[in-house]
CSV table of C-alpha atoms in Angstrom, one decimal:
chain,number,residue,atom,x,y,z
A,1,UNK,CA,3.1,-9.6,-25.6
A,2,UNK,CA,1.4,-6.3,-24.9
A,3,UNK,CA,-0.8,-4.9,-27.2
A,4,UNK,CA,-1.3,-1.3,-28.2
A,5,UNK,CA,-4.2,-0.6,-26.4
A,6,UNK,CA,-2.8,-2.7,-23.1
A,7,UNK,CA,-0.3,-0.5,-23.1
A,8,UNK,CA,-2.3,2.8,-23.0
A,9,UNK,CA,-4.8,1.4,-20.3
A,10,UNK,CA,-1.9,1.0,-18.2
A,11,UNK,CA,-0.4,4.0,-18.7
A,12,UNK,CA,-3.5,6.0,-17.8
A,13,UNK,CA,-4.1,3.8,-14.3
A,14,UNK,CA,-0.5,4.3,-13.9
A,15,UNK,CA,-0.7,8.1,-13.9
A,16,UNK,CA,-4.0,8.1,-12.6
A,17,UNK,CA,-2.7,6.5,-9.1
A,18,UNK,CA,1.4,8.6,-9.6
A,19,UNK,CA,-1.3,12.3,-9.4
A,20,UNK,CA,-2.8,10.5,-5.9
A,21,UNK,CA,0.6,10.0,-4.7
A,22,UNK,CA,2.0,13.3,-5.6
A,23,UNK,CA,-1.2,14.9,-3.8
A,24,UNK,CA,-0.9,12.6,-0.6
A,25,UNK,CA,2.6,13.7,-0.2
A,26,UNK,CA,1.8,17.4,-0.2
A,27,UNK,CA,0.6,17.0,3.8
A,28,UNK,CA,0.7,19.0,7.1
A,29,UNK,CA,0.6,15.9,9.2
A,30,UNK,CA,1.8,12.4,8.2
A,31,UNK,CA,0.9,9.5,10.9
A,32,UNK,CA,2.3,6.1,10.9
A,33,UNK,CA,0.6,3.5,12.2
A,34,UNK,CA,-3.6,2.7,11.3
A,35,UNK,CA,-4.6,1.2,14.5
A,36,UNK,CA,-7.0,2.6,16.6
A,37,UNK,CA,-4.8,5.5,17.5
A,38,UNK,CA,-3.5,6.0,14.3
A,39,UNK,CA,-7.2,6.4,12.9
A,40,UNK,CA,-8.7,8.8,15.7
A,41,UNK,CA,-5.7,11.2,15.5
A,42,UNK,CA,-6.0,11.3,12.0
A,43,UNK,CA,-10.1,11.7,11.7
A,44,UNK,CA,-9.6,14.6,14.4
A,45,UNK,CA,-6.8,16.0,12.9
A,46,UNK,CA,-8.4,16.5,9.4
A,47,UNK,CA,-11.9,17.8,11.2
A,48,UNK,CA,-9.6,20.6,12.4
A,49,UNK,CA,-8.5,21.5,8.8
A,50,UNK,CA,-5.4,19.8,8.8
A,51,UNK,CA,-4.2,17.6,5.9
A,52,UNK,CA,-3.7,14.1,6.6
A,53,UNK,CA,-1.8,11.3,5.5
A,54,UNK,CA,-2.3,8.0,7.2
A,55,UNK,CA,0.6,5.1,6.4
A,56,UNK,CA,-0.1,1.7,7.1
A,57,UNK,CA,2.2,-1.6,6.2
A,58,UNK,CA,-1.0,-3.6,5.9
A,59,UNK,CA,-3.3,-3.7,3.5
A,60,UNK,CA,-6.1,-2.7,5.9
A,61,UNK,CA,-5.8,-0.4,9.2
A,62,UNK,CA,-7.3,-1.1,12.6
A,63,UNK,CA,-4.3,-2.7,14.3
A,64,UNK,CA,-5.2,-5.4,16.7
A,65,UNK,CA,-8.9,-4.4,16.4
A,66,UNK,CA,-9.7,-7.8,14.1
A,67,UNK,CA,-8.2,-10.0,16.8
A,68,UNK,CA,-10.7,-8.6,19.5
């Protein structure tokens, strides 16, 4: 059973993350893919101003980088 107080930490990470999401989709340019050209388009994209949203399936980005 939940308790009180279990119930209000989870509610403020909860909205904490739904504010992140709600900001991330407010973008000029969305890329999919975090490889390696997923990451430099991005990185020069937001150097020019732009506002970036990087999506990756994984939980880390860099594409076939860790396999060498």
């Amino acid at each position: 059973m939940i308790t009180l107080d279990e119930k209000i930490i989870s509610q403020a990470i909860i909205d904490s993350y739904f504010e992140k999401l709600k900001n991330a989709l407010d973008c000029d340019i969305a890329i999919v893919g975090g490889g390696p050209t997923g990451l430099t388009a991005a990185y020069y994209l937001s150097k020019q101003g732009f506002k970036v949203v990087l999506l990756e399936k994984k939980i880390s980005v860099g594409g076939g980088m860790w396999a060498g």
